[in-house]
């Protein structure tokens, strides 16, 4: 294979921060707490953390290794390792999944922008943040305009190129987010229901375990770590040969998981137990109400939503980058045109999601998933954010085991970390048995029993 010339990260810190930027986003702060609330609290958290370490981390290593080895995104990576094979559909699935996720993610990301401006210009009505959220998401024009704004912002950054755009944004703002979250945790620990909230959040109860707990925990792990659709593969493709993949991948997984857990540490003490009604609005309703009680709350709220906007942006950039780099690498379309095409398609696909939180009745309540009435956005989230990512992860493992070869993968993974090579004795059994078995089990449930869907 002739190595194509490719942009590269300036430093390994730049890569880690950008990859962490992709991983850390609405998945941690918006999705994790409400999915945890819907799936039994402590039991879910325990399962989630186990899955992150036993399945997420190995898959992260596979993606990064394959990306750096081939210097391509998912379609090109498969093509360069197994030219002309049917495995290429795995790459296409990744591109489609990226667009599918971005289409609804962009809607929620739009909320962060609106909440930022709301904090700056009006503040939030104490005790009424629930109504505020309901009215806001039911306004079609708002939802579509915000989706458009957010996607345009994402497209603009992707067009500006990888180094200038992504690296800088991630490296400056992530540490501030960490600080703000720490402050909010400390405050929420002082609230009245904190202990019972923490108990619900952190103590597993076997009675809370259901089949859906497993599916949602797996889906959430992939979603949060940006795995299963080639985002990390694409980022890995910009990584220099001399960087230590083992360390970089590990740090990204740890950062991401810590931020998700922190988000729960804010929300559950405030709730004081299981959320009464946990849905997509949970964090927006609870956090804004918390801010109304804090001195200087409006400034803090503005800062929080600004940081959340940026966290979402560094994730949407990676979602867009996968499809855009496919057009650039495989169809030789220039970066600007490629990013514009993908942005436009995603906007169109996103419109029904934008209208599915009250603006349009039939899009708002369509089917029941895991016992929850779900609209178009929820269905997109379930299909692309859970099922498709898990499927992508499974295919990736199968590709590595049967096509690329575990030895080749290890050669790339341990290239600059000879001392860590013994880790392959842990990694191999995970890749061969545990990870595919777990993922296949979940997909089997979804595809063949259908029970999980009601
Ligand atoms: N990991 C991002 C989050 O937690 O918000 C979402 C995401 C980004 C998922 C990129 C998948 C992906 F490829």
XYZ file of C-alpha atoms and ligand atoms in Angstrom:
467
model
C 0.000 0.000 0.000
C 1.415 3.375 -0.844
C 1.064 5.610 2.160
C -1.010 8.636 1.310
C 0.219 11.997 2.560
C -1.872 12.936 5.519
C -2.331 15.714 8.017
C -1.137 14.771 11.490
C -1.679 15.808 15.063
C 0.961 18.225 16.358
C 1.544 16.400 19.583
C 0.320 13.377 21.446
C -1.393 15.695 23.901
C -3.190 17.264 20.962
C -4.436 13.852 19.915
C -5.473 12.817 23.418
C -7.372 16.029 23.956
C -9.080 15.840 20.593
C -9.978 12.167 20.982
C -11.214 12.912 24.479
C -13.082 15.815 22.921
C -14.828 13.400 20.596
C -15.628 11.019 23.416
C -16.676 13.603 25.981
C -19.882 15.264 24.949
C -23.611 15.075 25.371
C -23.202 11.328 25.784
C -21.589 11.902 29.166
C -23.510 14.833 30.486
C -26.920 14.543 28.859
C -27.350 10.865 27.915
C -25.547 9.022 30.719
C -27.586 10.359 33.683
C -30.964 9.872 32.081
C -30.193 6.406 30.740
C -28.883 5.522 34.201
C -32.110 6.855 35.690
C -34.197 4.756 33.315
C -32.241 1.574 33.865
C -31.943 1.125 37.560
C -29.191 3.395 38.893
C -26.352 1.554 40.634
C -26.823 -1.707 38.756
C -26.565 0.108 35.477
C -23.487 2.035 36.582
C -21.683 -1.126 37.672
C -22.481 -2.817 34.409
C -21.535 0.263 32.453
C -18.093 0.588 34.026
C -17.411 -3.148 33.542
C -18.376 -2.935 29.888
C -16.212 0.135 29.356
C -13.158 -1.685 30.672
C -13.774 -5.173 29.259
C -15.264 -4.297 25.884
C -14.841 -0.562 25.302
C -11.112 -0.378 25.924
C -10.221 -3.351 23.669
C -12.414 -1.991 20.868
C -10.799 1.430 21.320
C -7.404 -0.199 20.789
C -8.579 -1.996 17.667
C -9.940 1.188 16.142
C -6.881 3.284 16.907
C -4.499 0.600 15.622
C -6.410 0.065 12.424
C -6.695 3.793 11.787
C -3.015 4.501 12.333
C -1.927 1.472 10.358
C -3.991 2.292 7.289
C -3.936 6.076 7.630
C -7.586 6.015 6.592
C -11.095 6.250 7.925
C -13.237 3.099 8.134
C -14.002 2.558 4.438
C -10.407 3.157 3.321
C -8.968 1.168 6.221
C -10.937 -1.932 5.294
C -10.126 -1.436 1.620
C -6.396 -1.142 2.267
C -6.260 -4.197 4.530
C -8.697 -6.404 2.603
C -8.994 -4.910 -0.892
C -12.121 -5.736 -2.807
C -13.675 -7.760 0.003
C -17.269 -7.617 1.185
C -15.988 -6.190 4.490
C -16.197 -2.793 2.896
C -19.849 -2.653 3.919
C -18.577 -2.299 7.483
C -17.035 0.992 6.437
C -20.251 2.140 4.789
C -22.216 1.227 7.877
C -19.852 3.447 9.853
C -20.406 6.398 7.541
C -24.198 6.006 7.668
C -24.155 5.597 11.445
C -22.172 8.816 11.777
C -24.798 10.724 9.827
C -27.613 8.985 11.736
C -26.157 9.920 15.118
C -25.262 13.442 14.088
C -28.808 14.042 12.861
C -30.346 13.713 16.321
C -27.266 14.706 18.300
C -27.339 18.024 16.469
C -30.861 18.631 17.787
C -29.815 18.153 21.419
C -26.625 20.118 20.816
C -28.836 22.946 19.582
C -30.546 22.975 22.989
C -27.214 23.770 24.658
C -26.839 26.856 22.481
C -30.331 28.077 23.292
C -29.840 27.448 27.006
C -26.615 29.402 26.893
C -28.364 32.449 25.455
C -31.287 31.988 27.795
C -28.879 32.067 30.751
C -27.155 35.182 29.441
C -30.263 37.200 28.587
C -33.074 35.942 30.823
C -32.054 33.386 33.406
C -34.323 30.486 34.376
C -37.622 30.512 36.267
C -37.078 28.747 39.594
C -39.296 25.669 39.997
C -40.541 25.961 36.424
C -37.651 24.614 34.423
C -39.699 21.568 33.462
C -42.378 23.652 31.762
C -39.725 25.800 30.140
C -38.073 22.751 28.612
C -41.365 21.267 27.415
C -42.429 24.446 25.653
C -39.039 25.004 24.123
C -38.600 21.553 22.605
C -42.131 21.612 21.249
C -41.392 24.684 19.169
C -40.638 23.417 15.665
C -39.062 26.597 14.265
C -36.697 26.868 17.246
C -35.661 23.247 16.930
C -35.003 23.398 13.223
C -33.146 26.716 13.396
C -30.936 25.486 16.236
C -30.198 22.223 14.458
C -29.188 24.224 11.426
C -26.961 26.562 13.444
C -25.215 23.741 15.198
C -24.563 21.730 12.083
C -23.297 24.804 10.260
C -20.903 25.477 13.130
C -19.674 21.902 12.979
C -19.256 22.023 9.215
C -17.308 25.294 9.510
C -14.812 23.775 11.910
C -14.355 20.617 9.877
C -13.691 22.765 6.813
C -11.034 24.762 8.652
C -8.912 21.600 8.857
C -7.867 19.242 11.522
C -5.026 20.968 13.340
C -6.233 24.525 13.531
C -9.828 23.690 14.285
C -10.192 20.636 16.405
C -7.010 20.575 18.417
C -7.175 24.108 19.752
C -10.807 24.081 20.749
C -10.444 20.835 22.681
C -7.279 21.657 24.509
C -8.388 24.957 25.997
C -11.878 24.178 27.170
C -11.972 20.622 28.484
C -10.055 21.420 31.694
C -12.485 24.242 32.480
C -15.400 21.854 32.092
C -13.768 19.491 34.554
C -13.411 22.280 37.102
C -16.988 23.435 36.768
C -18.325 19.913 37.143
C -16.232 19.459 40.291
C -17.706 22.621 41.769
C -21.244 21.489 40.963
C -20.637 18.082 42.555
C -19.467 19.711 45.760
C -22.564 21.880 45.843
C -25.037 19.118 45.075
C -23.519 16.978 47.852
C -24.677 19.573 50.369
C -28.329 19.218 49.353
C -30.929 17.484 51.485
C -31.576 14.320 49.486
C -27.916 13.812 48.555
C -27.353 10.589 50.481
C -30.385 8.761 49.154
C -29.625 10.027 45.660
C -26.096 8.710 45.893
C -27.350 5.403 47.171
C -29.627 4.992 44.192
C -26.816 6.002 41.846
C -23.982 3.952 43.257
C -25.372 0.910 45.073
C -26.350 -1.940 42.731
C -29.570 -3.814 43.471
C -30.071 -7.117 41.699
C -33.789 -6.441 41.320
C -32.964 -3.565 38.994
C -31.298 -5.786 36.467
C -33.267 -6.371 33.298
C -32.360 -7.364 29.774
C -32.608 -3.787 28.678
C -30.093 -2.775 31.341
C -27.479 -4.725 29.442
C -28.354 -3.365 26.028
C -28.458 0.200 27.162
C -25.206 -0.151 29.114
C -23.421 -1.558 26.086
C -24.902 1.036 23.760
C -24.052 3.823 26.161
C -20.445 2.616 26.474
C -19.962 2.622 22.707
C -21.778 5.897 22.299
C -19.845 7.630 25.022
C -16.453 6.365 23.884
C -17.242 7.221 20.233
C -16.728 3.588 19.243
C -18.276 1.332 16.621
C -18.474 3.807 13.759
C -14.908 4.585 12.910
C -14.594 7.953 14.658
C -11.639 6.795 16.709
C -10.276 4.996 13.673
C -10.369 8.230 11.710
C -8.694 10.129 14.565
C -6.112 7.343 14.872
C -5.352 7.772 11.195
C -3.945 11.226 11.898
C -1.685 9.902 14.650
C 2.069 9.719 14.203
C 3.814 6.363 14.285
C 5.924 7.356 17.251
C 3.021 7.932 19.624
C 2.135 5.381 22.284
C -1.316 4.067 21.376
C -1.761 2.025 24.534
C -1.354 5.032 26.756
C -3.339 7.417 24.564
C -6.312 5.040 24.281
C -6.310 4.306 27.980
C -6.305 7.975 28.933
C -9.190 8.740 26.593
C -11.283 5.931 28.089
C -10.532 7.039 31.651
C -11.236 10.742 31.006
C -14.501 9.916 29.325
C -15.714 7.607 32.054
C -14.749 9.988 34.841
C -16.714 12.817 33.235
C -19.802 10.632 32.808
C -19.636 9.479 36.417
C -19.189 13.074 37.537
C -22.295 14.112 35.708
C -24.261 11.487 37.635
C -22.735 12.750 40.865
C -24.335 16.118 40.182
C -27.752 14.928 39.040
C -28.636 12.119 41.459
C -27.947 13.953 44.734
C -30.268 16.694 43.459
C -32.954 14.158 42.567
C -32.579 12.390 45.904
C -33.295 8.964 44.366
C -34.695 7.464 41.213
C -35.940 10.155 38.868
C -39.740 10.296 38.742
C -39.817 10.705 35.054
C -36.533 10.395 33.317
C -36.306 11.430 29.735
C -34.293 13.488 27.330
C -35.007 16.608 29.368
C -33.591 15.358 32.671
C -30.300 17.219 32.736
C -31.656 20.395 31.192
C -34.455 20.548 33.734
C -32.472 19.534 36.815
C -29.285 21.489 36.213
C -31.054 24.714 35.336
C -33.161 24.427 38.455
C -30.002 23.887 40.464
C -28.532 27.056 39.022
C -31.563 29.098 40.037
C -30.766 28.270 43.662
C -27.072 29.116 43.489
C -25.593 32.556 44.137
C -24.221 33.755 40.797
C -26.206 30.944 39.256
C -26.937 32.728 36.008
C -23.274 33.304 35.249
C -22.476 29.723 36.157
C -25.352 28.488 34.014
C -24.078 30.505 31.068
C -20.601 29.075 31.567
C -21.942 25.544 31.936
C -23.978 25.668 28.738
C -21.155 27.303 26.865
C -18.838 24.475 27.878
C -21.486 21.902 27.059
C -21.879 23.496 23.644
C -18.159 23.170 23.063
C -18.100 19.602 24.390
C -20.915 18.766 21.985
C -19.108 20.535 19.187
C -15.903 18.538 19.603
C -18.061 15.411 19.354
C -20.103 16.531 16.345
C -16.853 17.411 14.593
C -15.738 13.804 14.877
C -19.132 12.537 13.739
C -18.965 14.709 10.650
C -15.288 13.982 10.059
C -15.966 10.274 9.452
C -18.365 10.847 6.567
C -16.406 13.843 5.248
C -13.101 11.981 5.241
C -14.799 9.143 3.387
C -15.731 11.545 0.589
C -12.273 13.120 0.664
C -10.276 9.875 0.701
C -12.393 7.618 -1.471
C -13.982 10.075 -3.880
C -11.257 12.726 -3.925
C -13.750 15.454 -3.089
C -12.048 18.512 -1.537
C -12.493 19.001 2.214
C -14.743 22.039 1.880
C -17.167 20.427 -0.525
C -17.148 17.117 1.344
C -17.998 18.744 4.672
C -20.721 20.871 3.080
C -22.392 17.875 1.434
C -22.426 15.856 4.643
C -23.688 18.807 6.678
C -26.560 19.336 4.287
C -27.598 15.678 4.193
C -27.460 15.479 7.982
C -29.636 18.550 8.330
C -32.342 17.027 6.141
C -32.199 13.710 8.004
C -32.338 15.609 11.309
C -35.560 17.513 10.638
C -37.989 14.775 11.780
C -35.970 14.388 14.996
C -36.156 18.123 15.576
C -39.929 17.971 15.274
C -40.359 14.914 17.452
C -40.453 16.486 20.911
C -43.897 17.965 20.723
C -43.889 19.980 17.507
C -45.423 17.166 15.492
C -47.764 14.767 17.251
C -47.199 11.652 15.201
C -43.428 12.031 15.313
C -43.475 12.612 19.061
C -44.893 9.312 20.227
C -44.255 6.420 17.901
C -43.308 3.181 19.645
C -42.306 1.938 23.063
C -38.654 1.070 23.720
C -37.678 -0.425 27.058
C -41.080 0.552 28.458
C -40.709 4.221 27.457
C -42.873 5.935 24.864
C -40.470 7.027 22.187
C -40.625 9.452 19.312
C -38.542 9.811 16.181
C -35.479 11.193 17.977
C -35.554 8.347 20.468
C -35.855 5.776 17.700
C -32.898 7.280 15.828
C -30.951 7.292 19.071
C -31.789 3.649 19.752
C -31.105 2.457 16.216
C -27.947 4.403 15.497
C -26.678 5.224 18.989
C -27.150 1.709 20.398
C -27.767 -1.017 17.842
C -25.664 0.261 14.980
C -22.659 1.049 17.174
C -22.791 -2.357 18.853
C -23.043 -3.987 15.450
C -20.137 -1.905 14.170
C -18.055 -2.935 17.190
C -18.841 -6.590 16.620
C -17.968 -6.404 12.923
C -14.718 -4.658 13.743
C -13.722 -7.433 16.135
C -14.629 -10.081 13.562
C -12.657 -8.229 10.917
C -9.594 -8.064 13.132
C -9.802 -11.698 14.198
C -10.574 -13.218 10.802
C -9.088 -10.831 8.289
C -6.419 -8.458 9.531
C -5.085 -10.814 12.184
C -4.627 -10.204 15.865
C -0.827 -10.308 15.474
C -0.837 -7.450 12.976
C -3.083 -5.467 15.253
C -0.769 -6.004 18.186
C 2.219 -4.997 16.110
C 0.619 -1.621 15.455
C -0.776 -1.222 18.951
C 2.470 -1.949 20.782
C 4.713 -0.256 18.235
C 6.218 2.163 20.715
C 5.423 0.429 23.920
C 7.415 -2.781 23.895
C 7.331 -2.809 27.672
C 3.554 -3.065 27.686
C 3.460 -5.978 25.298
C 2.511 -8.407 28.047
C -0.907 -6.730 28.021
C -1.713 -8.783 24.952
C -2.386 -11.735 27.220
C -5.279 -9.804 28.698
C -6.365 -8.223 25.468
C -6.512 -11.380 23.367
C -9.025 -13.312 25.454
C -11.153 -10.187 25.657
C -11.135 -9.730 21.934
C -11.557 -13.395 21.083
C -14.246 -14.316 23.539
C -15.655 -11.846 25.975
C -16.269 -8.887 23.741
C -17.874 -10.626 20.749
C -19.905 -12.893 22.991
C -21.313 -9.976 24.922
C -22.040 -7.894 21.876
C -23.560 -10.766 19.914
C -25.735 -11.633 22.883
C -27.157 -8.175 23.009
C -27.721 -7.938 19.287
C -29.297 -11.380 19.333
C -31.785 -10.215 21.932
C -32.677 -7.185 19.911
C -32.944 -8.859 16.555
C -34.538 -12.167 17.401
C -36.666 -11.792 20.470
C -37.926 -8.251 20.050
C -38.841 -8.443 23.741
C -36.528 -5.632 24.604
C -38.528 -3.252 22.524
C -41.553 -3.046 24.744
N -19.000 10.232 22.265
C -19.876 11.338 21.983
C -20.576 11.720 23.272
O -20.457 11.007 24.265
O -21.242 12.736 23.293
C -20.860 11.022 20.900
C -20.248 10.339 19.722
C -19.248 10.985 19.015
C -20.622 9.057 19.384
C -18.618 10.333 17.961
C -20.016 8.401 18.358
C -19.015 9.045 17.657
F -18.435 8.430 16.685
